[in-house]
Coordinates of C-alpha atoms and ligand atoms in Angstrom, one line a residue:
X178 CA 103.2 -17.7 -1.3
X179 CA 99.2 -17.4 -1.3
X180 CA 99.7 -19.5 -4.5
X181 CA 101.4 -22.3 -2.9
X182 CA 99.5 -22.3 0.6
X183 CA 96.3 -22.8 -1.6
X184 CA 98.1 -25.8 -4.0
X185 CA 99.2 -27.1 -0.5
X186 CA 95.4 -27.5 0.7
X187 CA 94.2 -28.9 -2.5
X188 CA 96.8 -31.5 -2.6
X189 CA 96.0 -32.5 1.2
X190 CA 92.1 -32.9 0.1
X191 CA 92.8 -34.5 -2.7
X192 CA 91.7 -38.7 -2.2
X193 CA 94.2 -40.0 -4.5
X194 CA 97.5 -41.3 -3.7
X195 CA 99.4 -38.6 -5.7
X196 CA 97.5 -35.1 -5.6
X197 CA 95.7 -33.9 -6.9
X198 CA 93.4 -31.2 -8.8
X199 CA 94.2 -29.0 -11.7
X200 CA 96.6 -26.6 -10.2
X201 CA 99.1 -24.2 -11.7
X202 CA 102.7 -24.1 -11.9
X203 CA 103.6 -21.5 -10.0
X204 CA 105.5 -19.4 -12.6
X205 CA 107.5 -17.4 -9.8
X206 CA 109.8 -20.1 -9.3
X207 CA 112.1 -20.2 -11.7
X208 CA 113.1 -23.4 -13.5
X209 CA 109.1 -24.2 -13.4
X210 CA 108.5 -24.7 -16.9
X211 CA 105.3 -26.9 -18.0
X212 CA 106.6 -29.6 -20.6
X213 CA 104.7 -28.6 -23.9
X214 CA 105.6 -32.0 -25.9
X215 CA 105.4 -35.9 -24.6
X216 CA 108.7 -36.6 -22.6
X217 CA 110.6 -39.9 -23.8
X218 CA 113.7 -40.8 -23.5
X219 CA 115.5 -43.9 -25.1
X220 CA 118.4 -46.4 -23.8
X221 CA 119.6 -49.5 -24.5
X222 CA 120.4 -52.9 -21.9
X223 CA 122.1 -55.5 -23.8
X224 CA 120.1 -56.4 -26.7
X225 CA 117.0 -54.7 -24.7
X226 CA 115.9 -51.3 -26.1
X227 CA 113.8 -49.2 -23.0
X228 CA 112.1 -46.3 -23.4
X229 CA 111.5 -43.9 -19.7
X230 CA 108.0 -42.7 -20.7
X231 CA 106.6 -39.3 -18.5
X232 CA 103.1 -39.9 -17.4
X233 CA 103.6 -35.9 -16.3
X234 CA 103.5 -34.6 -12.8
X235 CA 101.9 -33.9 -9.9
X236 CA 102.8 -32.0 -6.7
X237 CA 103.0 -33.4 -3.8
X238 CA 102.6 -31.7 0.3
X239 CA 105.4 -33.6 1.6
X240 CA 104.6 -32.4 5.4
X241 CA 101.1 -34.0 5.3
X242 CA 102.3 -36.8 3.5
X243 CA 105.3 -38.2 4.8
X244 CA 105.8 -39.8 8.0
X245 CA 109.1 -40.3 10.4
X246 CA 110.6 -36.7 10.0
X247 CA 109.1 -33.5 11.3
X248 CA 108.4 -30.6 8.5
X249 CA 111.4 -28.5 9.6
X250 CA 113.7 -31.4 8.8
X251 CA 111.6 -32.2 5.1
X252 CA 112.1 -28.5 4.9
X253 CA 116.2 -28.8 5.2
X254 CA 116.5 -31.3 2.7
X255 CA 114.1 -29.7 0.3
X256 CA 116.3 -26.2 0.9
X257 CA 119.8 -28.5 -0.2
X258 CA 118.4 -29.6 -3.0
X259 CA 117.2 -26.1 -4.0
X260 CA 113.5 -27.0 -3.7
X261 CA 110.6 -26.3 -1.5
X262 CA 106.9 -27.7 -0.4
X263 CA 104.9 -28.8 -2.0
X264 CA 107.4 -30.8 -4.1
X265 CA 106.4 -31.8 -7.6
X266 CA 106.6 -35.6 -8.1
X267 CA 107.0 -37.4 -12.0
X268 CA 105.1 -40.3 -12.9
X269 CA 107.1 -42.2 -14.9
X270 CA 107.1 -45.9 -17.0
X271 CA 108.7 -47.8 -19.0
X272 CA 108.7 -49.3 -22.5
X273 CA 110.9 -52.1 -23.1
X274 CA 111.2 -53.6 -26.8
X275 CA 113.1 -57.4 -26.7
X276 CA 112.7 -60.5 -28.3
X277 CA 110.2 -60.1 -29.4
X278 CA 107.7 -58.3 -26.6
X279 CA 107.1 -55.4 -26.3
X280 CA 106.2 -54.5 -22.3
X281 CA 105.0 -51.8 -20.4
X282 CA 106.1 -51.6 -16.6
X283 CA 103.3 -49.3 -14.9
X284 CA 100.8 -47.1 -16.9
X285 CA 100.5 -44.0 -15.2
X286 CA 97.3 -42.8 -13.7
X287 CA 94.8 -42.6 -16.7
X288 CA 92.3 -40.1 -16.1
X289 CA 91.9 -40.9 -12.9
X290 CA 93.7 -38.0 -11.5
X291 CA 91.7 -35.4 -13.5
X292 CA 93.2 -32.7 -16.4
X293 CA 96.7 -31.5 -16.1
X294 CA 97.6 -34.3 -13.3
X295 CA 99.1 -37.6 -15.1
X296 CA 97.7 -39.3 -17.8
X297 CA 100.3 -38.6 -20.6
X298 CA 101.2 -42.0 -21.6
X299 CA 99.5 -42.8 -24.4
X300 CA 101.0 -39.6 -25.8
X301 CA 104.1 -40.5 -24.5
X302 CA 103.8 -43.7 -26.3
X303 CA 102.8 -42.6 -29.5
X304 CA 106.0 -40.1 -29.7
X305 CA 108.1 -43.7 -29.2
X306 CA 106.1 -45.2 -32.0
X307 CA 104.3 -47.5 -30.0
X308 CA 100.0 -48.2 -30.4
X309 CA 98.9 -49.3 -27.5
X310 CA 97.8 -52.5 -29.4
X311 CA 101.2 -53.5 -29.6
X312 CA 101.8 -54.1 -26.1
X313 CA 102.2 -57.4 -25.4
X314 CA 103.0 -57.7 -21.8
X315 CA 102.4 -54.9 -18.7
X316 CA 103.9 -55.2 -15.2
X317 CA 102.8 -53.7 -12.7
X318 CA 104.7 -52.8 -10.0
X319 CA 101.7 -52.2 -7.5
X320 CA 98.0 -51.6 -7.6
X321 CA 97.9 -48.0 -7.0
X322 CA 96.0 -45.2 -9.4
X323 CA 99.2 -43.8 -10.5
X324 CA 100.5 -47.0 -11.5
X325 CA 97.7 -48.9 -12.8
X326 CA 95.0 -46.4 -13.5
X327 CA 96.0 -46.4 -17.6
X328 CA 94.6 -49.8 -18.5
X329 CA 91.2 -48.4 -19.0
X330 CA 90.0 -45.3 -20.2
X331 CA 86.6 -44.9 -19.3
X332 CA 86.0 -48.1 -18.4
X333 CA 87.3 -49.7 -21.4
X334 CA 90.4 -52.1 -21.8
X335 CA 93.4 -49.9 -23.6
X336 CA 96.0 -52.5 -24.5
X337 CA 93.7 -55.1 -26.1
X338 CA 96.8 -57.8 -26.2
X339 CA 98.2 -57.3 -23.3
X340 CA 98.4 -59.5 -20.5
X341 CA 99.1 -58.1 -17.1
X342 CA 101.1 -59.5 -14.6
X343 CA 100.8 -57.8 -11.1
X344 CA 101.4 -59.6 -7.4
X345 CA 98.6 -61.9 -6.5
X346 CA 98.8 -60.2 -2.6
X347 CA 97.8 -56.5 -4.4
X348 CA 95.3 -58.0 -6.8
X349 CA 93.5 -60.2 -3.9
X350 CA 94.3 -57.1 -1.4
X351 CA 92.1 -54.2 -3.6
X352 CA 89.6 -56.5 -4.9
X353 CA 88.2 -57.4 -1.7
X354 CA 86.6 -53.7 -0.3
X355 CA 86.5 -54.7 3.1
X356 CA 90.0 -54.7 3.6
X357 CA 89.1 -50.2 3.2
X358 CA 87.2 -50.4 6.8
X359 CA 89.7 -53.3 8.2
X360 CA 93.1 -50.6 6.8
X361 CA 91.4 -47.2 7.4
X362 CA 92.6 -46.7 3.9
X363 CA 90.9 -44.9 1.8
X364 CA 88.2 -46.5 0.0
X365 CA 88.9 -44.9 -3.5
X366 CA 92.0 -47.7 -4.0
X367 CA 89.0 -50.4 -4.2
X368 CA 87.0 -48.4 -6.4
X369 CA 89.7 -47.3 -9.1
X370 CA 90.9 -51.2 -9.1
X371 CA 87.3 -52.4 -9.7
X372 CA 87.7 -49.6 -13.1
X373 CA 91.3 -50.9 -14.1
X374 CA 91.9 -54.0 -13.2
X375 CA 88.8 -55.8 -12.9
X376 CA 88.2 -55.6 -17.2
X377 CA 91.2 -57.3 -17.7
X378 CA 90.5 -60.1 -14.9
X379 CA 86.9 -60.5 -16.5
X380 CA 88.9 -60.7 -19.9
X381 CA 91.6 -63.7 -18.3
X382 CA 94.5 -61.0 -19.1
X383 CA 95.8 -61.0 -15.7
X384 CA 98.7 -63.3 -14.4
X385 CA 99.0 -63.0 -10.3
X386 CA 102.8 -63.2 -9.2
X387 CA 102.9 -65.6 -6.2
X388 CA 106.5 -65.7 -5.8
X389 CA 110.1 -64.9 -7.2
X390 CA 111.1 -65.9 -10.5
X391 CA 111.0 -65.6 -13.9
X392 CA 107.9 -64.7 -15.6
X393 CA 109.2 -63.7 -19.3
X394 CA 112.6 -64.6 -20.9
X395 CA 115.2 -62.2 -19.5
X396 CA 112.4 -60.7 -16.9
X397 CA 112.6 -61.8 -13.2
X398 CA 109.8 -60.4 -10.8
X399 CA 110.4 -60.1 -6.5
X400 CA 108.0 -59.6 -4.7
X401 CA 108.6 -57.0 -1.6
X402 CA 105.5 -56.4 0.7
X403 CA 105.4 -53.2 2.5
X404 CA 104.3 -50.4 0.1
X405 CA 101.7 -52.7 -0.3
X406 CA 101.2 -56.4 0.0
X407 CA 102.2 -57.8 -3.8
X408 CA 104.9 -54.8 -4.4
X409 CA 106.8 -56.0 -6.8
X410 CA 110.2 -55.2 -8.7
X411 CA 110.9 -56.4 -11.8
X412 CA 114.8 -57.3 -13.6
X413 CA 115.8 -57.4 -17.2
X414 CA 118.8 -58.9 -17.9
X415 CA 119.9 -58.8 -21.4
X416 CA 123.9 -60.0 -22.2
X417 CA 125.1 -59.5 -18.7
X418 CA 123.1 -56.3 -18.1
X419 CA 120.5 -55.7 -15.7
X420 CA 118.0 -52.9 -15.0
X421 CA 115.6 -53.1 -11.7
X422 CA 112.1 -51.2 -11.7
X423 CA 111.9 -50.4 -8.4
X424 CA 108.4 -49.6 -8.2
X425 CA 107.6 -47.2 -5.1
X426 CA 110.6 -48.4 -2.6
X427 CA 111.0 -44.6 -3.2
X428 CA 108.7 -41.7 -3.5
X429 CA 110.9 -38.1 -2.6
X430 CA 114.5 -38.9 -3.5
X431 CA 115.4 -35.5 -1.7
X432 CA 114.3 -36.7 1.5
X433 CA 113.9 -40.4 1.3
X434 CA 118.0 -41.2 0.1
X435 CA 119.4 -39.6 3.0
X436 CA 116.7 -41.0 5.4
X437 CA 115.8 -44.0 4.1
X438 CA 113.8 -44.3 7.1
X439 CA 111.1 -41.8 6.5
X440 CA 107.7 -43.5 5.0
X441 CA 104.5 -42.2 3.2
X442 CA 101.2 -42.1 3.9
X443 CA 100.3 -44.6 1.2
X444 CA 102.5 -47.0 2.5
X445 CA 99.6 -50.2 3.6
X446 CA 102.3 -51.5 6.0
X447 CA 104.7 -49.0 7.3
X448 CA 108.1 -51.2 9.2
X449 CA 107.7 -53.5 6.3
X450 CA 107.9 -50.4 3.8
X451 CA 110.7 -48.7 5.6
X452 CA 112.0 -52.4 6.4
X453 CA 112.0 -53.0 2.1
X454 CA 113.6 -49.7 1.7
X455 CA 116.6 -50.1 3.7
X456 CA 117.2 -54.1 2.6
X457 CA 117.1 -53.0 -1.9
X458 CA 119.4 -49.5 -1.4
X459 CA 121.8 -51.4 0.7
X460 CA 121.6 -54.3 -2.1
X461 CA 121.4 -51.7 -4.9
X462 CA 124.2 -49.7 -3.5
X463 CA 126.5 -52.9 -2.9
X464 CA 125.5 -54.6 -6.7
X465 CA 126.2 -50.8 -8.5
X466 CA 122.8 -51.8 -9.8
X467 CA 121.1 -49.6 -12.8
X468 CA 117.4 -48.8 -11.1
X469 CA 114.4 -47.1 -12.6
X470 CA 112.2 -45.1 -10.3
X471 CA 108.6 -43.9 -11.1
X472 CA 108.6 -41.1 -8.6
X473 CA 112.5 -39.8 -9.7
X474 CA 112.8 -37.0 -11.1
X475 CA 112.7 -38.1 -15.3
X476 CA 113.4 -40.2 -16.5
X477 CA 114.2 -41.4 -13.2
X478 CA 117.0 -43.8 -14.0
X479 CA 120.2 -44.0 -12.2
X480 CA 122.2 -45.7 -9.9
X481 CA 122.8 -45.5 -5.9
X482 CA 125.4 -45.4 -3.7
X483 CA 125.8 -45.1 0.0
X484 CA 126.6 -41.3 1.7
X485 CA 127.1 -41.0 5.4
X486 CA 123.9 -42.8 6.7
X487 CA 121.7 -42.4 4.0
X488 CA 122.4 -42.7 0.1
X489 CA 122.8 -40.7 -2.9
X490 CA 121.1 -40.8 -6.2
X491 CA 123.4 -40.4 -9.3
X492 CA 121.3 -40.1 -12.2
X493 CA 122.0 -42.0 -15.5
X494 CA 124.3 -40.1 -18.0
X495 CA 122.3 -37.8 -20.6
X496 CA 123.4 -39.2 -24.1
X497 CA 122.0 -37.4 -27.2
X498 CA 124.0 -37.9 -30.1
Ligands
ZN57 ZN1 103.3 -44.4 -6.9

């Protein structure tokens, strides 16, 4: 208990989005076992062949964090699902292999959020075979640290081919470092953007997204302001199948599907980040559409369907054969 009063402080003074500072897995809860090897896991859309990459995970003091439901009711949901504050929350991205490309959707959080808090990727990627080198397209779904914070290590580019698509709002948005005073936000966003994105805008690597369409053959960004102002999802569609990388429309699964209407902290606008929410899981729920989640528990793919006045996640079938 001591343990996890003290993890609960250091995640509530920690200034990035997700955590954060080198703290143990409490080994009195059972099921807590630290992942020794790089998590990947492989599936197939159409011709497509994606790859859930683990970043690793951080924990997260839902109380300080989220907003719209008081900490008895977080406390409930946590207690159905078997779980308990502070919850841990996976970083997760995506590989996807097709004609031709090969793409990364989000990067994890580099270094950025110290030892032992993110920053597996390029592990991750080197158990799917893939050299950074090779990566020909990344899309980010938003300019945060635990999303974007793997294009450099310190200070250098990573994936020397790539280019990197990310909304034009979000690049614009945490380029400018007044918008920290004019937000009250946290002035750390500005700072690790200037580190990760900034080398590949010098470089002429980065292609904004200004509206909906198709950027790569078979690959259809939306843009979805809330989260933050160039939130973007991004479709593959490969021989009549579709996949959806949903970005952060979601961060705790155990309270956010059955009250969609509980927001974060992080979130820049909060109605339009609630508002976003409710529209995609009534559209994902009504299209039976295949989503991928960074914040879902690994490799955080699945579909959603509507429950009462909320949703509920049904994770993708475990195939290993
Ligand atoms: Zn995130």
């Amino acid at each position: 208990m001591i343990k996890l009063k003290a993890l609960a402080l250091v995640v509530l003074a920690a200034a990035s989005p997700l955590a954060i500072a080198a703290a143990a897995v409490p080994d009195t809860v059972p099921g807590h076992v630290r992942q020794t090897k790089p998590a990947i896991y492989r599936f197939t859309v159409g011709d497509a062949k994606v790859t859930a990459l683990s970043d690793g995970t951080v924990p997260l003091d839902l109380h300080q964090l989220l907003r719209g439901a008081p900490a008895r009711t977080i406390d409930e949901l946590l207690a159905r699902s078997f779980l308990s504050n502070p919850a841990e929350a996976p970083i997760n991205a995506y590989l996807i292999d097709f004609d031709g490309r090969r793409i990364l959707v989000d990067v994890g959080a580099g270094d950025l959020f110290g030892p032992g808090n993110g920053g597996r990727l390029l592990e991750a990627l080197a158990a799917a075979g893939a050299a950074p080198e090779t990566i020909t397209d990344i899309l980010i779904t938003h300019v945060h640290t635990d999303h974007s914070g793997g294009l450099t290590k310190a200070g250098k580019i990573v994936f020397p081919r790539a280019t990197v698509y990310a909304g034009g709002a979000d690049i614009r948005f945490f380029s400018d470092a007044t918008n920290a005073a004019k937000t009250g936000i946290d002035k750390h966003f500005w700072t690790e953007t200037e580190q990760t994105l900034t080398p590949y805008v010098t470089a002429g690597r980065v292609k904004p997204i200004e509206a909906d369409g198709e950027i790569l053959p078979g690959v259809r960004a939306e843009l979805h302001p809330g989260h933050t102002p160039g939130s973007a999802f991004y479709s593959l569609t490969s021989k009549g199948q579709t996949i959806v990388f949903v970005g952060d429309v979601i961060h705790s699964g155990t309270v956010q599907f059955p009250r969609p209407d509980v927001t974060i902290t992080f979130d820049v606008h909060q109605n339009e980040a609630r508002a976003a929410r409710q529209i995609a899981f009534k559209r994902f729920a009504r299209d039976r559409a295949l989503i991928a989640a960074p914040h879902l528990p690994f490799p955080g793919v699945g579909h959603i369907a509507a429950d009462g006045s909320g949703y509920r996640w049904y994770p993708i079938e475990h195939i290993d054969r």
